[in-house]
């Protein structure tokens, strides 16, 4: 007699923007045997209708849709087990706490939230309900980053003294943060929270450490209204329908991207949101060039730099220890062709453009008293955040074992957030900031 079929975990998704598509597709195709999508909620019905059309293309029945104000009612009516939160960052805490108090577990996109008060609300709700919050730090699942974790945990460099971490966003990917809602620090927390939170979480995870003190410098150097002095600016507010945007390598042409057209251009009549703002228009309140110095409870330090206007995209990590040094260098694209500058990162490229943008990755161990050792890494790719997205959904939606502890908890989300928040406070004060002065964690 065969065992009874396992009941699938019922998922609802709040926030039907572009990032939701990864989860929707994974639920519909890759993990349909263990999980199912039973509802969508968003502030914009056009976006939810677009996801239902795409579900139909995948031979998946449409799911009920709810206004974001009715999330609590949705959770009860659809008997939801797990809520996926992919909404605008500043709204995460509202949907996470509502779901927890409704008896659901939560998977929330990074960053977990954007300030210390909202972070405390989430942590309190976790403690109150006993439910689980998992933060979708997909870079933990990148094969390269998993290998770094293993090498450091095995003691290959000995006791860790310091980390240097440089991240470069090219003028295609980096520019995109200055076209959309992320350009407003009140909604995104700025790049130190929204983007660098990935990187701060990796260092916490790799070192098994927590930040103690942070000092930062940063400014809006390249983008925004003051960036017009560099000579790249065109005179328009948003690209669509603006003749001045023709030929502008910094302009996003929504009509040329079917998915984005359906999610945003076709949805503008409902909420007035423009996805294709001029990156040199007024109103940008985030920085694009940031330097951070952090000290951890282990005594290790990190020097970190984020550049959001680089000619190439990739990153370098160097870990210095008592027995040697580990070096990771990744090139995700070696330049941005003018022909694809207005496209999004990850857009399909062909011919010479694709050949020129092939990525490369190298992980090198440099022990004392011996030649360097190249460490082979299998499974890395330029697509899907280094292959991380598919690996993450296998754990979060498919129930795959997770011996490396990649599934980040609410506490992990708070620690990554607090590094960015302390850095933001330091930008304001010009002084080092103790993390404990922002929020005390057990």
Short mmCIF file of C-alpha atoms in Angstrom, two decimals:
data_model
loop_
_atom_site.label_atom_id
_atom_site.label_comp_id
_atom_site.label_asym_id
_atom_site.label_seq_id
_atom_site.Cartn_x
_atom_site.Cartn_y
_atom_site.Cartn_z
CA UNK A 1 0.00 0.00 0.00
CA UNK A 2 1.49 3.34 -1.06
CA UNK A 3 1.79 6.13 1.54
CA UNK A 4 -0.82 8.90 1.40
CA UNK A 5 0.01 11.84 -0.82
CA UNK A 6 1.58 14.74 1.05
CA UNK A 7 -0.63 17.82 1.18
CA UNK A 8 0.93 20.73 -0.65
CA UNK A 9 1.87 23.86 1.30
CA UNK A 10 -0.48 26.71 0.42
CA UNK A 11 1.29 29.97 -0.52
CA UNK A 12 -0.06 33.46 -1.08
CA UNK A 13 2.03 36.28 -2.52
CA UNK A 14 1.83 39.96 -1.53
CA UNK A 15 3.42 42.37 -4.00
CA UNK A 16 2.96 41.48 -7.66
CA UNK A 17 5.89 43.38 -9.16
CA UNK A 18 8.75 42.00 -11.23
CA UNK A 19 10.50 40.20 -8.36
CA UNK A 20 7.36 38.17 -7.69
CA UNK A 21 7.73 36.39 -11.03
CA UNK A 22 10.58 34.19 -9.74
CA UNK A 23 8.41 32.84 -6.91
CA UNK A 24 5.27 32.53 -9.05
CA UNK A 25 7.11 30.55 -11.71
CA UNK A 26 8.82 28.32 -9.17
CA UNK A 27 5.49 27.52 -7.53
CA UNK A 28 3.75 26.85 -10.83
CA UNK A 29 6.46 24.73 -12.44
CA UNK A 30 9.42 23.65 -10.33
CA UNK A 31 7.83 22.80 -6.99
CA UNK A 32 4.22 22.06 -7.81
CA UNK A 33 4.52 18.69 -6.06
CA UNK A 34 5.25 20.27 -2.68
CA UNK A 35 3.78 23.78 -2.87
CA UNK A 36 0.97 25.68 -4.54
CA UNK A 37 0.09 29.30 -5.17
CA UNK A 38 -3.43 30.01 -3.97
CA UNK A 39 -3.75 33.83 -4.02
CA UNK A 40 -2.17 37.16 -4.99
CA UNK A 41 -2.45 40.54 -3.31
CA UNK A 42 -1.27 43.92 -4.56
CA UNK A 43 -2.22 47.58 -4.62
CA UNK A 44 -2.61 47.33 -8.42
CA UNK A 45 -5.06 44.93 -10.08
CA UNK A 46 -3.48 45.25 -13.52
CA UNK A 47 -0.27 43.73 -12.20
CA UNK A 48 -2.10 40.81 -10.62
CA UNK A 49 -4.01 40.22 -13.85
CA UNK A 50 -0.68 40.08 -15.69
CA UNK A 51 0.59 37.35 -13.37
CA UNK A 52 -2.60 35.37 -13.88
CA UNK A 53 -2.13 35.62 -17.67
CA UNK A 54 1.41 34.30 -17.28
CA UNK A 55 0.16 31.50 -15.06
CA UNK A 56 -2.23 30.51 -17.85
CA UNK A 57 0.75 30.31 -20.23
CA UNK A 58 2.28 27.82 -17.77
CA UNK A 59 -0.97 25.79 -17.79
CA UNK A 60 -1.73 26.86 -14.22
CA UNK A 61 -5.25 27.95 -13.30
CA UNK A 62 -5.73 31.61 -12.30
CA UNK A 63 -5.62 32.35 -8.59
CA UNK A 64 -7.88 34.71 -6.62
CA UNK A 65 -6.64 38.29 -6.36
CA UNK A 66 -7.06 40.68 -3.44
CA UNK A 67 -6.40 44.31 -2.74
CA UNK A 68 -3.36 44.68 -0.49
CA UNK A 69 -5.59 46.26 2.16
CA UNK A 70 -7.45 42.94 2.44
CA UNK A 71 -4.49 40.66 3.15
CA UNK A 72 -5.87 39.47 6.51
CA UNK A 73 -9.14 38.42 4.90
CA UNK A 74 -7.24 36.68 2.08
CA UNK A 75 -5.19 34.61 4.52
CA UNK A 76 -8.29 33.34 6.29
CA UNK A 77 -10.42 32.68 3.22
CA UNK A 78 -7.67 30.92 1.23
CA UNK A 79 -6.34 28.92 4.21
CA UNK A 80 -2.79 30.13 3.58
CA UNK A 81 0.20 28.39 5.19
CA UNK A 82 3.06 30.60 3.95
CA UNK A 83 3.04 34.22 2.78
CA UNK A 84 5.61 35.45 0.25
CA UNK A 85 6.21 39.18 0.68
CA UNK A 86 7.70 40.91 -2.37
CA UNK A 87 6.15 44.36 -2.00
CA UNK A 88 7.90 47.75 -1.73
CA UNK A 89 10.47 47.50 1.06
CA UNK A 90 8.87 50.03 3.42
CA UNK A 91 5.64 47.96 3.50
CA UNK A 92 7.27 44.62 4.41
CA UNK A 93 6.69 44.88 8.15
CA UNK A 94 2.95 45.46 7.72
CA UNK A 95 2.40 42.30 5.68
CA UNK A 96 4.90 40.19 7.62
CA UNK A 97 3.31 40.95 11.01
CA UNK A 98 -0.22 40.49 9.64
CA UNK A 99 0.74 37.07 8.30
CA UNK A 100 2.47 35.97 11.50
CA UNK A 101 -0.50 36.92 13.63
CA UNK A 102 -2.78 35.02 11.25
CA UNK A 103 -0.78 31.85 12.01
CA UNK A 104 1.28 31.84 8.80
CA UNK A 105 5.01 31.51 8.23
CA UNK A 106 6.62 34.14 5.99
CA UNK A 107 9.25 34.35 3.27
CA UNK A 108 10.15 38.00 2.79
CA UNK A 109 12.34 39.56 0.12
CA UNK A 110 15.45 41.33 1.30
CA UNK A 111 15.78 43.72 2.98
CA UNK A 112 13.52 42.46 5.75
CA UNK A 113 12.47 46.07 6.30
CA UNK A 114 13.97 49.59 6.15
CA UNK A 115 14.37 50.94 9.70
CA UNK A 116 14.89 49.87 13.29
CA UNK A 117 11.31 50.51 14.44
CA UNK A 118 9.84 48.31 11.71
CA UNK A 119 12.49 45.68 12.41
CA UNK A 120 11.48 45.58 16.07
CA UNK A 121 7.82 45.10 15.08
CA UNK A 122 8.75 42.03 13.06
CA UNK A 123 10.97 40.54 15.78
CA UNK A 124 8.27 41.12 18.39
CA UNK A 125 5.66 39.42 16.21
CA UNK A 126 7.98 36.42 15.70
CA UNK A 127 8.47 36.12 19.46
CA UNK A 128 4.76 36.58 20.14
CA UNK A 129 3.50 34.02 17.62
CA UNK A 130 6.27 31.44 17.43
CA UNK A 131 5.97 31.47 13.63
CA UNK A 132 8.94 31.62 11.27
CA UNK A 133 10.25 34.41 9.05
CA UNK A 134 12.77 33.53 6.34
CA UNK A 135 14.56 36.34 4.50
CA UNK A 136 15.23 35.63 0.82
CA UNK A 137 18.96 36.37 0.83
CA UNK A 138 19.47 34.54 -2.43
CA UNK A 139 23.21 35.26 -2.52
CA UNK A 140 23.71 32.75 0.29
CA UNK A 141 22.72 30.10 -2.27
CA UNK A 142 25.25 31.12 -4.93
CA UNK A 143 27.63 28.13 -5.33
CA UNK A 144 30.63 30.44 -5.02
CA UNK A 145 29.40 31.85 -1.74
CA UNK A 146 28.58 28.40 -0.40
CA UNK A 147 32.14 27.37 -1.18
CA UNK A 148 33.53 30.42 0.64
CA UNK A 149 31.46 29.40 3.66
CA UNK A 150 32.88 25.87 3.57
CA UNK A 151 36.50 26.96 3.13
CA UNK A 152 36.35 29.45 5.99
CA UNK A 153 34.45 27.06 8.28
CA UNK A 154 37.12 24.43 7.63
CA UNK A 155 39.74 26.85 8.98
CA UNK A 156 41.71 27.17 5.75
CA UNK A 157 42.73 30.77 6.53
CA UNK A 158 42.76 30.31 10.31
CA UNK A 159 41.34 32.99 12.57
CA UNK A 160 39.86 35.77 10.45
CA UNK A 161 41.36 39.20 10.93
CA UNK A 162 39.75 41.28 8.20
CA UNK A 163 37.60 41.32 5.08
CA UNK A 164 37.75 43.64 2.08
CA UNK A 165 34.60 43.65 -0.06
CA UNK A 166 34.15 45.74 -3.21
CA UNK A 167 30.92 45.61 -5.22
CA UNK A 168 30.51 47.25 -8.63
CA UNK A 169 27.14 47.90 -10.26
CA UNK A 170 27.56 48.84 -13.89
CA UNK A 171 25.83 51.77 -15.60
CA UNK A 172 23.01 49.47 -16.76
CA UNK A 173 22.19 47.69 -13.49
CA UNK A 174 23.21 50.51 -11.18
CA UNK A 175 21.19 53.07 -13.12
CA UNK A 176 18.02 51.06 -12.60
CA UNK A 177 17.92 51.89 -8.89
CA UNK A 178 17.64 55.55 -9.84
CA UNK A 179 14.68 55.10 -12.22
CA UNK A 180 12.24 53.49 -9.79
CA UNK A 181 10.97 53.74 -6.21
CA UNK A 182 14.37 52.69 -4.87
CA UNK A 183 15.62 56.26 -5.58
CA UNK A 184 13.67 57.38 -2.47
CA UNK A 185 15.48 56.45 0.74
CA UNK A 186 12.24 56.61 2.73
CA UNK A 187 10.84 53.63 0.80
CA UNK A 188 14.02 51.59 0.17
CA UNK A 189 16.44 52.54 2.94
CA UNK A 190 18.98 53.47 0.27
CA UNK A 191 21.49 51.14 -1.35
CA UNK A 192 23.18 50.41 1.99
CA UNK A 193 19.95 48.73 3.07
CA UNK A 194 18.38 47.51 -0.16
CA UNK A 195 21.45 46.32 -2.08
CA UNK A 196 24.34 46.13 0.38
CA UNK A 197 22.17 44.18 2.81
CA UNK A 198 22.96 41.15 0.61
CA UNK A 199 26.66 41.71 1.12
CA UNK A 200 26.50 42.49 4.83
CA UNK A 201 24.51 39.30 5.34
CA UNK A 202 27.15 37.28 3.48
CA UNK A 203 29.91 38.60 5.74
CA UNK A 204 27.85 37.88 8.87
CA UNK A 205 27.21 34.35 7.58
CA UNK A 206 30.76 33.66 6.41
CA UNK A 207 32.34 34.92 9.65
CA UNK A 208 29.56 33.68 11.96
CA UNK A 209 29.74 37.15 13.46
CA UNK A 210 27.57 40.14 14.23
CA UNK A 211 28.37 43.83 13.59
CA UNK A 212 29.29 45.96 16.60
CA UNK A 213 30.28 49.36 15.19
CA UNK A 214 30.04 50.98 11.76
CA UNK A 215 31.52 54.12 10.21
CA UNK A 216 30.57 55.25 6.69
CA UNK A 217 31.09 57.91 4.07
CA UNK A 218 28.97 58.32 0.96
CA UNK A 219 27.37 60.71 -1.45
CA UNK A 220 25.22 61.01 -4.55
CA UNK A 221 28.06 61.58 -7.00
CA UNK A 222 26.97 60.41 -10.44
CA UNK A 223 23.16 60.27 -10.69
CA UNK A 224 20.49 62.75 -9.64
CA UNK A 225 20.12 66.40 -10.56
CA UNK A 226 23.67 67.27 -9.50
CA UNK A 227 24.99 64.50 -11.74
CA UNK A 228 24.04 66.59 -14.75
CA UNK A 229 27.46 68.21 -14.44
CA UNK A 230 29.03 65.04 -15.87
CA UNK A 231 27.46 65.72 -19.25
CA UNK A 232 25.18 62.68 -19.70
CA UNK A 233 21.81 64.18 -18.74
CA UNK A 234 18.89 64.62 -21.14
CA UNK A 235 15.94 66.90 -20.46
CA UNK A 236 12.98 64.63 -19.63
CA UNK A 237 11.23 63.34 -16.52
CA UNK A 238 10.42 59.80 -17.70
CA UNK A 239 11.53 57.97 -20.82
CA UNK A 240 8.23 56.72 -22.26
CA UNK A 241 6.85 59.12 -24.82
CA UNK A 242 9.77 61.54 -24.40
CA UNK A 243 11.67 62.38 -27.63
CA UNK A 244 14.57 63.63 -25.52
CA UNK A 245 15.08 60.06 -24.27
CA UNK A 246 15.68 58.67 -27.77
CA UNK A 247 19.19 57.28 -27.92
CA UNK A 248 19.84 57.92 -24.23
CA UNK A 249 21.83 54.93 -22.86
CA UNK A 250 20.39 55.67 -19.40
CA UNK A 251 16.75 55.50 -20.55
CA UNK A 252 14.62 52.40 -19.92
CA UNK A 253 12.20 51.79 -22.78
CA UNK A 254 9.32 50.01 -21.08
CA UNK A 255 7.44 49.39 -24.31
CA UNK A 256 10.34 47.25 -25.56
CA UNK A 257 10.08 44.82 -22.62
CA UNK A 258 6.78 42.89 -22.73
CA UNK A 259 6.87 41.81 -19.09
CA UNK A 260 7.69 45.29 -17.80
CA UNK A 261 5.12 46.85 -20.13
CA UNK A 262 2.37 44.67 -18.67
CA UNK A 263 3.47 45.15 -15.05
CA UNK A 264 4.14 48.86 -15.14
CA UNK A 265 3.33 50.80 -18.30
CA UNK A 266 -0.11 49.21 -18.66
CA UNK A 267 -0.70 49.59 -14.90
CA UNK A 268 0.07 53.31 -14.60
CA UNK A 269 -3.56 54.39 -14.85
CA UNK A 270 -4.29 52.72 -11.49
CA UNK A 271 -1.54 54.15 -9.30
CA UNK A 272 0.47 56.64 -11.39
CA UNK A 273 3.75 54.84 -10.75
CA UNK A 274 6.45 55.50 -13.37
CA UNK A 275 9.07 52.75 -13.64
CA UNK A 276 11.23 54.67 -16.14
CA UNK A 277 12.26 57.92 -14.45
CA UNK A 278 15.23 59.91 -15.72
CA UNK A 279 18.20 58.90 -13.55
CA UNK A 280 19.37 62.53 -13.62
CA UNK A 281 16.00 64.00 -12.64
CA UNK A 282 15.48 65.75 -9.29
CA UNK A 283 14.17 63.81 -6.33
CA UNK A 284 16.89 61.20 -5.82
CA UNK A 285 17.57 60.86 -2.08
CA UNK A 286 19.89 57.81 -2.09
CA UNK A 287 23.66 57.67 -2.54
CA UNK A 288 25.56 56.01 -5.39
CA UNK A 289 29.13 55.90 -3.97
CA UNK A 290 29.54 54.42 -0.49
CA UNK A 291 32.42 53.41 1.77
CA UNK A 292 31.90 51.47 5.02
CA UNK A 293 34.18 50.32 7.83
CA UNK A 294 32.64 47.75 10.18
CA UNK A 295 33.89 45.98 13.31
CA UNK A 296 32.44 42.62 14.41
CA UNK A 297 32.06 40.89 17.76
CA UNK A 298 34.84 38.47 16.78
CA UNK A 299 37.28 41.39 16.49
CA UNK A 300 37.42 41.15 12.69
CA UNK A 301 36.90 44.25 10.56
CA UNK A 302 35.43 44.82 7.10
CA UNK A 303 36.21 47.52 4.58
CA UNK A 304 33.41 47.76 2.01
CA UNK A 305 32.79 49.89 -1.06
CA UNK A 306 29.75 50.05 -3.33
CA UNK A 307 29.95 51.88 -6.66
CA UNK A 308 26.66 52.15 -8.57
CA UNK A 309 28.02 53.71 -11.79
CA UNK A 310 30.88 51.39 -12.82
CA UNK A 311 31.86 50.49 -16.41
CA UNK A 312 31.76 46.77 -15.53
CA UNK A 313 29.83 44.65 -13.07
CA UNK A 314 31.19 42.28 -10.47
CA UNK A 315 32.84 42.07 -7.08
CA UNK A 316 35.99 41.22 -5.17
CA UNK A 317 36.18 39.72 -1.68
CA UNK A 318 39.44 39.19 0.22
CA UNK A 319 39.48 37.42 3.60
CA UNK A 320 42.71 37.72 5.59
CA UNK A 321 43.45 35.19 8.32
CA UNK A 322 46.13 33.78 10.59
CA UNK A 323 46.94 31.01 8.10
CA UNK A 324 46.53 32.79 4.78
CA UNK A 325 44.09 34.62 2.53
CA UNK A 326 41.03 33.69 0.49
CA UNK A 327 40.26 35.72 -2.65
CA UNK A 328 37.04 35.71 -4.64
CA UNK A 329 36.76 37.69 -7.88
CA UNK A 330 33.65 37.66 -10.07
CA UNK A 331 33.07 39.43 -13.38
CA UNK A 332 29.39 39.43 -14.27
CA UNK A 333 29.85 41.71 -17.31
CA UNK A 334 33.11 43.24 -18.49
CA UNK A 335 31.44 46.27 -20.08
CA UNK A 336 28.07 47.68 -21.09
CA UNK A 337 27.42 47.97 -24.80
CA UNK A 338 25.54 51.14 -25.81
CA UNK A 339 23.14 48.90 -27.76
CA UNK A 340 21.90 47.25 -24.54
CA UNK A 341 22.54 49.98 -21.99
CA UNK A 342 18.82 50.76 -21.74
CA UNK A 343 17.95 47.11 -21.15
CA UNK A 344 17.81 45.48 -17.73
CA UNK A 345 20.44 43.25 -16.22
CA UNK A 346 19.71 39.68 -17.27
CA UNK A 347 18.03 40.64 -20.56
CA UNK A 348 18.69 38.23 -23.42
CA UNK A 349 21.82 39.16 -25.38
CA UNK A 350 22.96 37.76 -28.70
CA UNK A 351 26.04 37.47 -30.90
CA UNK A 352 28.95 39.74 -30.13
CA UNK A 353 27.12 41.37 -27.23
CA UNK A 354 26.63 38.05 -25.48
CA UNK A 355 30.21 36.97 -26.12
CA UNK A 356 31.56 40.22 -24.69
CA UNK A 357 29.50 39.88 -21.52
CA UNK A 358 30.43 36.34 -20.58
CA UNK A 359 31.11 36.23 -16.87
CA UNK A 360 34.06 34.74 -15.06
CA UNK A 361 34.67 33.68 -11.48
CA UNK A 362 37.78 32.67 -9.57
CA UNK A 363 38.21 31.47 -5.99
CA UNK A 364 41.81 31.32 -4.77
CA UNK A 365 43.28 30.18 -1.47
CA UNK A 366 46.70 31.66 -0.67
CA UNK A 367 48.15 29.80 2.32
CA UNK A 368 51.32 30.86 4.09
CA UNK A 369 54.53 29.19 2.86
CA UNK A 370 52.88 27.54 -0.18
CA UNK A 371 51.78 28.37 -3.74
CA UNK A 372 48.19 29.59 -4.27
CA UNK A 373 45.48 27.00 -4.81
CA UNK A 374 42.64 27.50 -7.30
CA UNK A 375 39.45 26.10 -5.78
CA UNK A 376 37.05 24.64 -8.36
CA UNK A 377 33.42 25.65 -8.02
CA UNK A 378 30.62 23.85 -9.84
CA UNK A 379 27.21 25.25 -10.68
CA UNK A 380 28.05 28.96 -10.98
CA UNK A 381 26.41 30.90 -13.84
CA UNK A 382 25.87 34.54 -14.76
CA UNK A 383 22.10 34.04 -14.74
CA UNK A 384 19.75 33.93 -11.77
CA UNK A 385 22.17 35.58 -9.32
CA UNK A 386 24.93 33.08 -10.01
CA UNK A 387 22.49 30.16 -10.06
CA UNK A 388 21.28 31.13 -6.57
CA UNK A 389 17.60 31.77 -7.34
CA UNK A 390 16.82 28.19 -8.37
CA UNK A 391 18.82 26.78 -5.46
CA UNK A 392 16.99 29.06 -3.03
CA UNK A 393 13.52 28.09 -4.20
CA UNK A 394 14.45 24.42 -3.89
CA UNK A 395 15.05 25.01 -0.18
CA UNK A 396 12.28 27.51 0.55
CA UNK A 397 9.55 25.99 -1.62
CA UNK A 398 10.72 22.47 -2.38
CA UNK A 399 11.85 21.38 1.06
CA UNK A 400 15.41 20.52 0.01
CA UNK A 401 17.76 19.85 2.97
CA UNK A 402 19.84 22.84 4.03
CA UNK A 403 22.96 21.63 5.91
CA UNK A 404 24.76 24.96 5.35
CA UNK A 405 22.01 26.93 7.10
CA UNK A 406 21.38 29.14 4.08
CA UNK A 407 17.77 29.91 5.03
CA UNK A 408 18.17 33.25 6.81
CA UNK A 409 16.05 33.88 9.91
CA UNK A 410 14.45 37.11 11.07
CA UNK A 411 17.47 37.62 13.34
CA UNK A 412 19.78 37.23 10.33
CA UNK A 413 17.67 39.75 8.47
CA UNK A 414 17.94 42.16 11.39
CA UNK A 415 21.74 41.84 11.60
CA UNK A 416 22.19 42.60 7.90
CA UNK A 417 19.75 45.50 8.15
CA UNK A 418 21.48 46.96 11.20
CA UNK A 419 24.82 47.18 9.39
CA UNK A 420 23.14 49.31 6.71
CA UNK A 421 21.16 51.37 9.20
CA UNK A 422 24.26 52.09 11.28
CA UNK A 423 26.07 53.12 8.09
CA UNK A 424 23.17 55.42 7.15
CA UNK A 425 23.25 56.98 10.63
CA UNK A 426 27.00 57.48 10.28
CA UNK A 427 26.45 59.27 6.96
CA UNK A 428 24.19 61.69 8.86
CA UNK A 429 26.41 62.23 11.90
CA UNK A 430 29.90 61.82 10.46
CA UNK A 431 30.79 59.60 13.43
CA UNK A 432 31.02 55.85 14.13
CA UNK A 433 27.74 54.28 15.23
CA UNK A 434 27.32 51.44 17.70
CA UNK A 435 24.81 48.94 16.38
CA UNK A 436 23.39 48.32 19.85
CA UNK A 437 22.37 52.00 20.03
CA UNK A 438 19.95 51.39 17.13
CA UNK A 439 18.42 48.09 18.23
CA UNK A 440 19.36 45.50 20.83
CA UNK A 441 19.18 41.87 19.76
CA UNK A 442 19.39 38.86 22.06
#
